[in-house]
Coordinates of N, CA and C and ligand atoms in Angstrom, one line a residue:
Q1 N 0.8 -1.2 0.0 CA 0.0 0.0 0.0 C 0.9 1.3 0.0
I2 N 0.5 2.2 -0.8 CA 1.3 3.4 -1.0 C 1.0 4.4 0.2
K3 N 2.1 4.9 0.8 CA 1.9 5.8 1.9 C 2.7 7.1 1.8
G4 N 3.6 7.1 0.8 CA 4.4 8.3 0.6 C 4.7 8.6 -0.8
F5 N 5.1 9.9 -1.1 CA 5.5 10.4 -2.4 C 6.9 11.0 -2.3
V6 N 7.8 10.6 -3.2 CA 9.1 11.2 -3.2 C 9.2 11.9 -4.6
F7 N 9.4 13.2 -4.5 CA 9.3 14.1 -5.7 C 10.7 14.6 -6.2
D8 N 10.8 14.5 -7.5 CA 11.8 15.3 -8.2 C 11.3 16.7 -8.2
L9 N 12.2 17.7 -8.4 CA 11.8 19.1 -8.4 C 11.7 19.7 -9.8
D10 N 12.9 19.8 -10.4 CA 13.0 20.5 -11.7 C 12.3 19.7 -12.8
G11 N 11.3 20.3 -13.5 CA 10.5 19.6 -14.5 C 9.3 18.8 -14.0
V12 N 9.1 18.8 -12.7 CA 8.0 18.1 -12.1 C 7.1 19.1 -11.3
I13 N 7.8 19.8 -10.3 CA 7.1 20.8 -9.5 C 7.0 22.1 -10.3
T14 N 8.1 22.4 -11.0 CA 8.2 23.7 -11.6 C 9.0 23.6 -12.9
D15 N 9.0 24.6 -13.7 CA 9.6 24.6 -15.0 C 11.1 25.0 -15.1
T16 N 11.7 24.8 -13.9 CA 13.2 25.2 -13.8 C 14.1 24.4 -14.8
S17 N 13.6 23.2 -15.3 CA 14.4 22.5 -16.2 C 14.8 23.4 -17.5
L18 N 13.8 24.3 -17.8 CA 14.1 25.2 -18.9 C 15.3 26.2 -18.6
Y19 N 15.3 26.6 -17.3 CA 16.4 27.5 -16.9 C 17.8 26.8 -16.8
H20 N 17.7 25.5 -16.4 CA 19.0 24.7 -16.4 C 19.5 24.6 -17.8
T21 N 18.5 24.2 -18.7 CA 18.9 24.0 -20.1 C 19.5 25.3 -20.7
K22 N 18.8 26.4 -20.4 CA 19.3 27.7 -21.0 C 20.7 28.0 -20.5
A23 N 21.0 27.8 -19.2 CA 22.3 28.1 -18.7 C 23.4 27.2 -19.2
W24 N 23.0 25.9 -19.3 CA 24.0 24.9 -19.8 C 24.3 25.2 -21.3
R25 N 23.2 25.5 -22.0 CA 23.4 25.7 -23.5 C 24.3 26.9 -23.8
Q26 N 24.1 27.9 -23.0 CA 24.9 29.1 -23.1 C 26.4 28.8 -22.9
L27 N 26.7 28.0 -21.9 CA 28.0 27.6 -21.6 C 28.6 26.7 -22.6
A28 N 27.8 25.7 -23.1 CA 28.3 24.8 -24.1 C 28.6 25.5 -25.4
E29 N 27.8 26.4 -25.8 CA 28.0 27.1 -27.1 C 29.2 28.0 -27.0
K30 N 29.4 28.6 -25.8 CA 30.6 29.4 -25.6 C 31.9 28.6 -25.7
L31 N 31.8 27.3 -25.3 CA 33.0 26.4 -25.3 C 33.1 25.7 -26.7
G32 N 32.1 26.0 -27.6 CA 32.2 25.4 -28.9 C 31.6 24.0 -29.0
V33 N 30.8 23.7 -28.0 CA 30.1 22.4 -28.1 C 28.7 22.5 -28.7
T34 N 28.4 21.7 -29.7 CA 27.2 21.7 -30.4 C 26.0 21.2 -29.5
W35 N 25.0 22.0 -29.4 CA 23.8 21.6 -28.5 C 22.9 20.8 -29.3
T36 N 22.5 19.6 -28.8 CA 21.5 18.7 -29.4 C 20.4 18.4 -28.4
K37 N 19.3 17.9 -28.9 CA 18.2 17.4 -28.0 C 18.6 16.3 -27.2
T38 N 19.4 15.4 -27.8 CA 19.9 14.2 -27.0 C 20.8 14.7 -25.8
L39 N 21.7 15.6 -26.1 CA 22.5 16.2 -25.0 C 21.6 16.8 -24.0
E40 N 20.6 17.6 -24.4 CA 19.7 18.3 -23.5 C 19.0 17.3 -22.6
D41 N 18.4 16.3 -23.2 CA 17.6 15.3 -22.4 C 18.5 14.5 -21.4
G42 N 19.8 14.2 -21.9 CA 20.7 13.5 -21.1 C 21.2 14.2 -19.8
L43 N 21.0 15.5 -19.8 CA 21.4 16.3 -18.6 C 20.4 16.3 -17.5
K44 N 19.1 16.0 -17.9 CA 18.1 16.1 -16.9 C 18.3 15.2 -15.7
G45 N 18.2 15.7 -14.5 CA 18.4 14.9 -13.3 C 19.8 14.7 -12.9
I46 N 20.7 15.1 -13.7 CA 22.2 14.9 -13.5 C 22.8 16.0 -12.7
S47 N 23.7 15.7 -11.8 CA 24.3 16.7 -10.9 C 25.1 17.7 -11.7
R48 N 25.4 18.8 -11.1 CA 26.1 19.9 -11.7 C 27.4 19.5 -12.4
M49 N 28.3 18.9 -11.6 CA 29.6 18.5 -12.1 C 29.5 17.4 -13.2
D50 N 28.6 16.5 -12.9 CA 28.5 15.4 -13.9 C 27.9 15.9 -15.2
S51 N 27.0 16.9 -15.1 CA 26.5 17.6 -16.3 C 27.6 18.2 -17.1
L52 N 28.4 19.0 -16.4 CA 29.5 19.6 -17.1 C 30.4 18.6 -17.8
E53 N 30.7 17.5 -17.2 CA 31.6 16.5 -17.7 C 30.9 15.9 -19.0
I54 N 29.6 15.7 -19.0 CA 28.9 15.2 -20.2 C 29.0 16.2 -21.4
I55 N 28.9 17.5 -21.0 CA 29.0 18.5 -22.1 C 30.4 18.5 -22.7
L56 N 31.4 18.5 -21.8 CA 32.8 18.6 -22.3 C 33.1 17.3 -23.2
K57 N 32.6 16.2 -22.7 CA 32.8 14.9 -23.5 C 32.1 15.0 -24.8
A58 N 30.9 15.6 -24.9 CA 30.2 15.7 -26.1 C 31.0 16.5 -27.2
G59 N 31.8 17.4 -26.6 CA 32.7 18.2 -27.5 C 34.1 17.7 -27.7
G60 N 34.3 16.6 -27.0 CA 35.7 15.9 -27.0 C 36.7 16.8 -26.4
I61 N 36.3 17.7 -25.4 CA 37.3 18.6 -24.8 C 37.4 18.4 -23.3
E62 N 37.1 17.2 -22.8 CA 37.1 17.0 -21.4 C 38.5 17.0 -20.8
N63 N 39.5 16.8 -21.6 CA 40.9 16.8 -21.1 C 41.6 18.2 -21.2
N64 N 40.8 19.2 -21.8 CA 41.4 20.5 -22.0 C 41.4 21.4 -20.8
Y65 N 40.7 20.9 -19.7 CA 40.5 21.8 -18.5 C 41.0 21.1 -17.3
T66 N 41.6 21.9 -16.4 CA 42.0 21.3 -15.0 C 40.8 21.2 -14.2
H67 N 40.9 20.5 -13.1 CA 39.8 20.4 -12.1 C 39.3 21.8 -11.7
D68 N 40.2 22.7 -11.4 CA 39.8 24.0 -10.9 C 39.1 24.8 -12.0
Q69 N 39.5 24.6 -13.2 CA 38.9 25.3 -14.4 C 37.4 24.8 -14.5
K70 N 37.3 23.4 -14.3 CA 35.9 22.8 -14.5 C 35.0 23.4 -13.4
V71 N 35.6 23.5 -12.2 CA 34.8 24.1 -11.1 C 34.3 25.5 -11.4
A72 N 35.2 26.2 -12.0 CA 34.9 27.6 -12.4 C 33.8 27.7 -13.5
L73 N 33.9 26.7 -14.4 CA 32.8 26.7 -15.5 C 31.5 26.3 -14.9
A74 N 31.5 25.3 -14.0 CA 30.2 24.9 -13.3 C 29.6 26.1 -12.5
T75 N 30.5 26.8 -11.9 CA 30.1 28.0 -11.1 C 29.5 29.1 -12.0
E76 N 30.1 29.3 -13.1 CA 29.6 30.2 -14.1 C 28.1 29.9 -14.5
K77 N 27.9 28.6 -14.8 CA 26.6 28.1 -15.1 C 25.6 28.4 -14.0
N78 N 26.1 28.0 -12.8 CA 25.2 28.2 -11.6 C 24.8 29.6 -11.3
T79 N 25.8 30.5 -11.6 CA 25.5 32.0 -11.4 C 24.4 32.4 -12.3
N80 N 24.4 32.0 -13.6 CA 23.4 32.3 -14.5 C 22.0 31.7 -14.1
Y81 N 22.1 30.4 -13.6 CA 20.9 29.8 -13.2 C 20.2 30.5 -12.0
V82 N 21.1 30.8 -11.0 CA 20.6 31.5 -9.8 C 19.9 32.8 -10.1
N83 N 20.5 33.5 -11.1 CA 19.9 34.8 -11.6 C 18.5 34.6 -12.1
E84 N 18.3 33.4 -12.8 CA 17.0 33.1 -13.4 C 16.0 32.8 -12.3
I85 N 16.4 32.0 -11.3 CA 15.4 31.6 -10.3 C 15.1 32.7 -9.3
K86 N 15.9 33.7 -9.3 CA 15.6 34.9 -8.4 C 14.2 35.5 -8.9
K87 N 13.9 35.4 -10.2 CA 12.7 36.0 -10.7 C 11.5 35.2 -10.5
M88 N 11.7 33.9 -10.0 CA 10.5 33.0 -9.9 C 9.5 33.4 -8.9
T89 N 8.2 33.1 -9.1 CA 7.1 33.3 -8.2 C 6.3 32.0 -8.2
P90 N 5.2 32.0 -7.3 CA 4.4 30.8 -7.3 C 3.7 30.5 -8.7
D91 N 3.7 31.6 -9.6 CA 3.2 31.3 -10.9 C 4.0 30.3 -11.7
N92 N 5.2 30.0 -11.3 CA 6.1 29.1 -11.9 C 5.8 27.6 -11.5
I93 N 4.8 27.4 -10.6 CA 4.5 26.0 -10.2 C 3.7 25.4 -11.4
L94 N 4.1 24.2 -11.8 CA 3.5 23.6 -13.0 C 2.0 23.3 -12.7
P95 N 1.2 23.3 -13.8 CA -0.3 23.1 -13.7 C -0.7 21.8 -12.8
G96 N -1.6 22.0 -11.9 CA -2.2 20.9 -11.1 C -1.3 20.5 -9.9
I97 N -0.1 21.0 -9.8 CA 0.8 20.5 -8.8 C 0.3 21.0 -7.4
K98 N -0.1 22.2 -7.3 CA -0.5 22.7 -5.9 C -1.7 21.9 -5.5
A99 N -2.7 21.7 -6.3 CA -3.9 20.9 -6.0 C -3.5 19.4 -5.6
F100 N -2.5 18.9 -6.4 CA -2.1 17.5 -6.1 C -1.4 17.4 -4.7
L101 N -0.6 18.4 -4.4 CA 0.1 18.4 -3.1 C -0.9 18.5 -2.0
D102 N -1.9 19.4 -2.2 CA -3.0 19.6 -1.2 C -3.7 18.3 -1.0
D103 N -4.0 17.6 -2.1 CA -4.8 16.3 -2.0 C -4.0 15.3 -1.3
L104 N -2.7 15.2 -1.5 CA -1.8 14.3 -0.8 C -1.8 14.5 0.7
R105 N -1.7 15.8 1.0 CA -1.6 16.2 2.4 C -3.0 15.9 3.1
D106 N -4.1 16.2 2.4 CA -5.4 16.0 3.0 C -5.7 14.5 3.2
N107 N -5.0 13.6 2.4 CA -5.2 12.2 2.5 C -4.2 11.5 3.3
G108 N -3.3 12.3 4.0 CA -2.4 11.7 4.9 C -1.1 11.1 4.3
Y109 N -0.8 11.3 3.0 CA 0.4 10.8 2.4 C 1.6 11.7 2.9
L110 N 2.7 11.0 3.1 CA 3.9 11.7 3.5 C 4.7 12.1 2.2
I111 N 5.4 13.2 2.3 CA 6.0 13.8 1.1 C 7.5 14.2 1.4
S112 N 8.4 13.8 0.4 CA 9.8 14.2 0.5 C 10.3 14.6 -0.8
L113 N 11.4 15.3 -0.8 CA 12.0 15.8 -2.1 C 13.3 15.1 -2.4
A114 N 13.4 14.6 -3.6 CA 14.7 13.9 -4.0 C 15.2 14.6 -5.3
S115 N 15.7 15.8 -5.1 CA 16.2 16.5 -6.3 C 17.7 16.6 -6.2
A116 N 18.4 16.4 -7.3 CA 19.9 16.5 -7.3 C 20.3 17.9 -7.2
S117 N 19.4 18.9 -7.2 CA 19.8 20.3 -7.2 C 20.1 20.9 -5.8
K118 N 21.3 21.5 -5.7 CA 21.6 22.2 -4.5 C 20.8 23.5 -4.3
N119 N 20.2 23.9 -5.4 CA 19.3 25.1 -5.3 C 17.8 24.7 -5.0
G120 N 17.6 23.4 -4.7 CA 16.2 23.0 -4.4 C 15.5 23.8 -3.4
P121 N 16.1 23.9 -2.2 CA 15.4 24.7 -1.1 C 15.1 26.1 -1.5
T122 N 16.0 26.8 -2.3 CA 15.7 28.1 -2.7 C 14.5 28.2 -3.7
V123 N 14.5 27.2 -4.6 CA 13.4 27.2 -5.6 C 12.1 27.0 -4.8
L124 N 12.0 26.1 -3.8 CA 10.8 25.8 -3.1 C 10.4 27.1 -2.4
E125 N 11.3 27.9 -1.8 CA 11.0 29.1 -1.2 C 10.4 30.1 -2.2
R126 N 11.0 30.2 -3.4 CA 10.4 31.1 -4.4 C 9.0 30.7 -4.8
L127 N 8.7 29.5 -4.8 CA 7.4 28.9 -5.1 C 6.4 29.0 -4.0
Q128 N 6.9 29.3 -2.8 CA 6.2 29.2 -1.5 C 5.6 27.9 -1.3
L129 N 6.4 26.9 -1.5 CA 6.0 25.5 -1.3 C 6.8 24.8 -0.2
T130 N 7.7 25.5 0.5 CA 8.6 24.9 1.5 C 7.8 24.1 2.5
D131 N 6.6 24.5 3.0 CA 5.9 23.8 4.0 C 5.4 22.4 3.6
Y132 N 5.3 22.2 2.2 CA 4.9 20.9 1.8 C 6.0 19.9 1.8
F133 N 7.2 20.4 1.9 CA 8.4 19.5 1.9 C 9.3 19.5 3.2
P134 N 8.7 19.0 4.3 CA 9.5 19.0 5.5 C 10.8 18.1 5.4
K135 N 10.8 17.2 4.5 CA 11.9 16.2 4.3 C 12.5 16.4 3.0
I136 N 13.8 16.8 3.0 CA 14.5 17.0 1.7 C 15.8 16.2 1.7
V137 N 16.1 15.4 0.7 CA 17.3 14.7 0.7 C 18.4 15.7 0.3
D138 N 19.5 15.7 1.1 CA 20.6 16.7 0.8 C 21.5 16.1 -0.3
P139 N 21.5 16.7 -1.5 CA 22.2 16.1 -2.6 C 23.7 16.1 -2.3
A140 N 24.2 16.9 -1.4 CA 25.6 16.9 -1.0 C 26.0 15.6 -0.3
S141 N 25.0 14.9 0.3 CA 25.2 13.7 1.1 C 25.3 12.4 0.2
L142 N 25.1 12.6 -1.1 CA 25.0 11.4 -2.0 C 26.4 11.0 -2.4
S143 N 26.6 9.6 -2.5 CA 27.8 9.1 -3.1 C 27.7 9.0 -4.6
K144 N 26.5 8.8 -5.0 CA 26.2 8.6 -6.5 C 24.9 9.4 -6.9
G145 N 24.9 10.0 -8.0 CA 23.7 10.7 -8.5 C 22.8 9.7 -9.3
K146 N 21.6 10.2 -9.7 CA 20.7 9.5 -10.6 C 21.5 9.1 -11.8
P147 N 21.3 7.9 -12.4 CA 20.3 6.9 -12.2 C 20.5 6.0 -11.0
D148 N 21.6 6.2 -10.2 CA 21.7 5.4 -9.0 C 20.5 5.5 -8.1
P149 N 20.0 4.5 -7.5 CA 18.8 4.6 -6.6 C 19.0 5.3 -5.3
E150 N 20.2 5.6 -4.9 CA 20.5 6.2 -3.6 C 19.6 7.3 -3.2
I151 N 19.4 8.3 -4.1 CA 18.6 9.5 -3.7 C 17.1 9.1 -3.4
Y152 N 16.6 8.2 -4.1 CA 15.2 7.7 -3.9 C 15.1 6.8 -2.7
V153 N 16.1 6.0 -2.4 CA 16.2 5.2 -1.2 C 16.2 6.1 0.0
K154 N 17.0 7.2 0.0 CA 17.0 8.2 1.1 C 15.7 8.9 1.2
G155 N 15.1 9.2 0.1 CA 13.8 9.9 0.1 C 12.7 9.1 0.9
A156 N 12.8 7.8 0.7 CA 11.8 6.9 1.5 C 12.2 6.8 2.9
E157 N 13.5 6.7 3.2 CA 14.1 6.6 4.6 C 13.7 7.8 5.4
L158 N 13.7 9.0 4.8 CA 13.3 10.3 5.5 C 11.9 10.2 5.9
L159 N 11.1 9.4 5.2 CA 9.7 9.3 5.6 C 9.4 8.1 6.5
N160 N 10.5 7.4 6.8 CA 10.4 6.2 7.6 C 9.5 5.1 6.9
L161 N 9.6 5.1 5.6 CA 8.7 4.1 4.9 C 9.6 3.2 4.1
P162 N 9.2 1.9 3.9 CA 9.9 1.1 2.9 C 9.7 1.6 1.5
P163 N 10.7 1.4 0.6 CA 10.5 1.9 -0.7 C 9.3 1.4 -1.4
E164 N 8.9 0.2 -1.1 CA 7.7 -0.4 -1.7 C 6.4 0.4 -1.4
A165 N 6.4 1.2 -0.3 CA 5.3 2.0 0.1 C 5.3 3.4 -0.5
C166 N 6.3 3.7 -1.4 CA 6.5 5.0 -2.0 C 6.3 5.1 -3.5
I167 N 5.8 6.2 -4.0 CA 5.8 6.5 -5.4 C 6.8 7.6 -5.6
G168 N 7.6 7.5 -6.6 CA 8.6 8.5 -7.0 C 8.1 9.2 -8.3
V169 N 8.2 10.5 -8.4 CA 7.7 11.2 -9.5 C 8.9 12.0 -10.2
E170 N 9.0 11.8 -11.5 CA 10.2 12.2 -12.3 C 9.8 12.6 -13.7
D171 N 10.6 13.6 -14.2 CA 10.5 13.9 -15.6 C 11.7 13.4 -16.5
A172 N 12.7 12.8 -15.8 CA 13.9 12.4 -16.5 C 14.1 10.9 -16.6
A173 N 14.6 10.4 -17.7 CA 14.9 9.0 -17.8 C 15.8 8.5 -16.7
A174 N 16.8 9.3 -16.4 CA 17.8 8.9 -15.3 C 17.0 8.8 -13.9
G175 N 16.0 9.6 -13.7 CA 15.3 9.6 -12.5 C 14.3 8.4 -12.4
I176 N 13.7 8.0 -13.5 CA 12.8 6.9 -13.5 C 13.6 5.6 -13.3
E177 N 14.8 5.6 -13.9 CA 15.7 4.4 -13.6 C 16.1 4.3 -12.1
A178 N 16.3 5.5 -11.5 CA 16.7 5.5 -10.1 C 15.5 5.0 -9.2
I179 N 14.3 5.5 -9.6 CA 13.1 5.1 -8.8 C 12.9 3.6 -8.9
N180 N 12.9 3.1 -10.1 CA 12.7 1.6 -10.3 C 13.8 0.8 -9.6
A181 N 15.0 1.3 -9.7 CA 16.1 0.5 -9.0 C 16.0 0.6 -7.4
A182 N 15.3 1.6 -7.0 CA 15.0 1.8 -5.5 C 13.8 0.9 -5.1
H183 N 13.1 0.3 -6.0 CA 11.9 -0.5 -5.8 C 10.7 0.3 -5.3
E184 N 10.6 1.5 -5.9 CA 9.4 2.3 -5.6 C 8.6 2.3 -6.9
T185 N 7.4 2.7 -6.9 CA 6.6 2.8 -8.1 C 6.9 4.1 -8.8
S186 N 7.2 4.1 -10.1 CA 7.6 5.3 -10.8 C 6.5 5.9 -11.6
V187 N 6.4 7.2 -11.4 CA 5.4 8.0 -12.2 C 6.3 9.0 -13.0
G188 N 6.1 8.9 -14.3 CA 6.9 9.8 -15.2 C 6.0 10.9 -15.8
I189 N 6.6 12.1 -15.9 CA 5.9 13.2 -16.5 C 6.7 13.6 -17.8
G190 N 6.1 13.3 -19.0 CA 6.7 13.6 -20.2 C 6.4 12.6 -21.3
D191 N 7.3 12.6 -22.3 CA 6.9 11.8 -23.5 C 7.2 10.3 -23.3
A192 N 6.4 9.5 -24.0 CA 6.4 8.0 -23.8 C 7.8 7.4 -24.2
Q193 N 8.4 7.9 -25.2 CA 9.7 7.4 -25.6 C 10.8 7.5 -24.6
T194 N 10.9 8.8 -24.0 CA 11.9 9.0 -23.0 C 11.6 8.3 -21.7
L195 N 10.4 8.2 -21.4 CA 10.0 7.6 -20.1 C 9.4 6.2 -20.2
A196 N 9.9 5.4 -21.2 CA 9.3 4.1 -21.5 C 9.4 3.2 -20.2
A197 N 10.3 3.4 -19.3 CA 10.5 2.5 -18.2 C 9.6 2.9 -17.0
A198 N 8.8 4.0 -17.1 CA 8.0 4.4 -16.0 C 6.8 3.4 -15.8
D199 N 6.4 3.2 -14.6 CA 5.3 2.3 -14.3 C 4.0 3.0 -14.7
V200 N 3.9 4.3 -14.5 CA 2.7 5.1 -14.8 C 3.3 6.4 -15.5
R201 N 2.6 6.9 -16.5 CA 3.1 8.1 -17.2 C 2.0 9.0 -17.6
F202 N 2.3 10.3 -17.4 CA 1.4 11.3 -17.9 C 2.1 12.3 -18.8
D203 N 1.4 12.8 -19.8 CA 2.1 13.8 -20.7 C 2.5 15.0 -20.0
D204 N 1.7 15.5 -19.1 CA 2.1 16.7 -18.3 C 1.5 16.6 -16.9
T205 N 1.9 17.6 -16.1 CA 1.5 17.5 -14.6 C 0.0 17.7 -14.4
S206 N -0.7 18.4 -15.4 CA -2.1 18.6 -15.1 C -2.9 17.4 -15.0
Q207 N -2.4 16.3 -15.6 CA -3.2 15.0 -15.5 C -2.8 14.2 -14.3
M208 N -1.8 14.6 -13.6 CA -1.4 13.8 -12.4 C -2.3 14.1 -11.2
T209 N -3.2 13.2 -10.9 CA -4.1 13.3 -9.8 C -4.0 11.9 -9.1
L210 N -4.4 11.9 -7.8 CA -4.4 10.6 -7.1 C -5.3 9.6 -7.8
A211 N -6.5 10.1 -8.2 CA -7.4 9.1 -8.9 C -6.8 8.6 -10.2
N212 N -6.2 9.4 -11.0 CA -5.6 9.0 -12.2 C -4.4 8.0 -12.0
I213 N -3.6 8.3 -11.0 CA -2.5 7.4 -10.6 C -3.1 6.0 -10.2
K214 N -4.1 6.0 -9.3 CA -4.7 4.8 -8.9 C -5.2 4.0 -10.0
A215 N -5.9 4.7 -10.9 CA -6.5 4.0 -12.1 C -5.5 3.3 -13.0
K216 N -4.4 4.0 -13.2 CA -3.3 3.5 -14.0 C -2.5 2.4 -13.3
M217 N -2.5 2.4 -12.0 CA -1.7 1.4 -11.3 C -2.5 0.0 -11.2
G218 N -3.8 0.2 -11.5 CA -4.7 -1.0 -11.5 C -5.0 -1.6 -10.2
Ligands
LIG301 C1 18.4 18.6 -11.2 C2 18.3 19.1 -12.6 C3 19.6 19.1 -13.4 C4 20.6 19.8 -12.5 C5 20.8 19.2 -11.2 C6 21.8 19.9 -10.3 O1 18.6 17.2 -11.2 O2 17.4 18.3 -13.3 O3 19.4 19.8 -14.6 O4 21.9 19.8 -13.2 O5 19.5 19.2 -10.5 O6 21.3 21.2 -10.0 P1 22.2 22.3 -9.3 O7 21.1 23.4 -9.0 O8 22.7 21.8 -8.0 O9 23.2 22.8 -10.2
LIG302 MG1 13.7 16.7 -13.1

């Protein structure tokens, strides 16, 4: 029986995945790396330094920079991203999410956050959703990022629930893989091809309701 929900943030609760993409694309093109949809999708759910490494490898330039230079590049991207999220308001909450969180709370489900983003708490504040997420996995505490299950295992642990009693919600293929490997039920938000491994899938957040999830879980 499902008792808790473990949420990804970027691309699920809010449209910040657009800002991550914009900031990475700007950096990639400055470094002469060609931006593609495959590169873009492959970065979703991936930590800051791992994302940079993927971009540099896509351009075959991963050995052109020292560790300190890579840290500086990642910091440059983050500065641009942080500037974007400063402008955010509750209007940036994706359709249906506020009602869904209220419904979960009213029905006694426990809720935690499993975002790889170190900016997660700031984004929740901007959205005025902090109160809904009393339990947040600290991405700095992880030994491995998504698609490793660690972040979703910790998300369930924070709720004192076994993974089998949790649903994980994700927009990224790496995230769905992490949820499945953690033995939670996976709900994917996005296109069928990218999220083929999801137990339940919706095209967008507006369709994600408790009733619809139950119906699809059978
Ligand atoms: C999420 C996003 C990624 C982002 C990562 C780290 O997983 O989907 O696009 O790279 O968080 O975010 P951060 O804010 O710590 O750089
Ligand atoms: Mg995401």
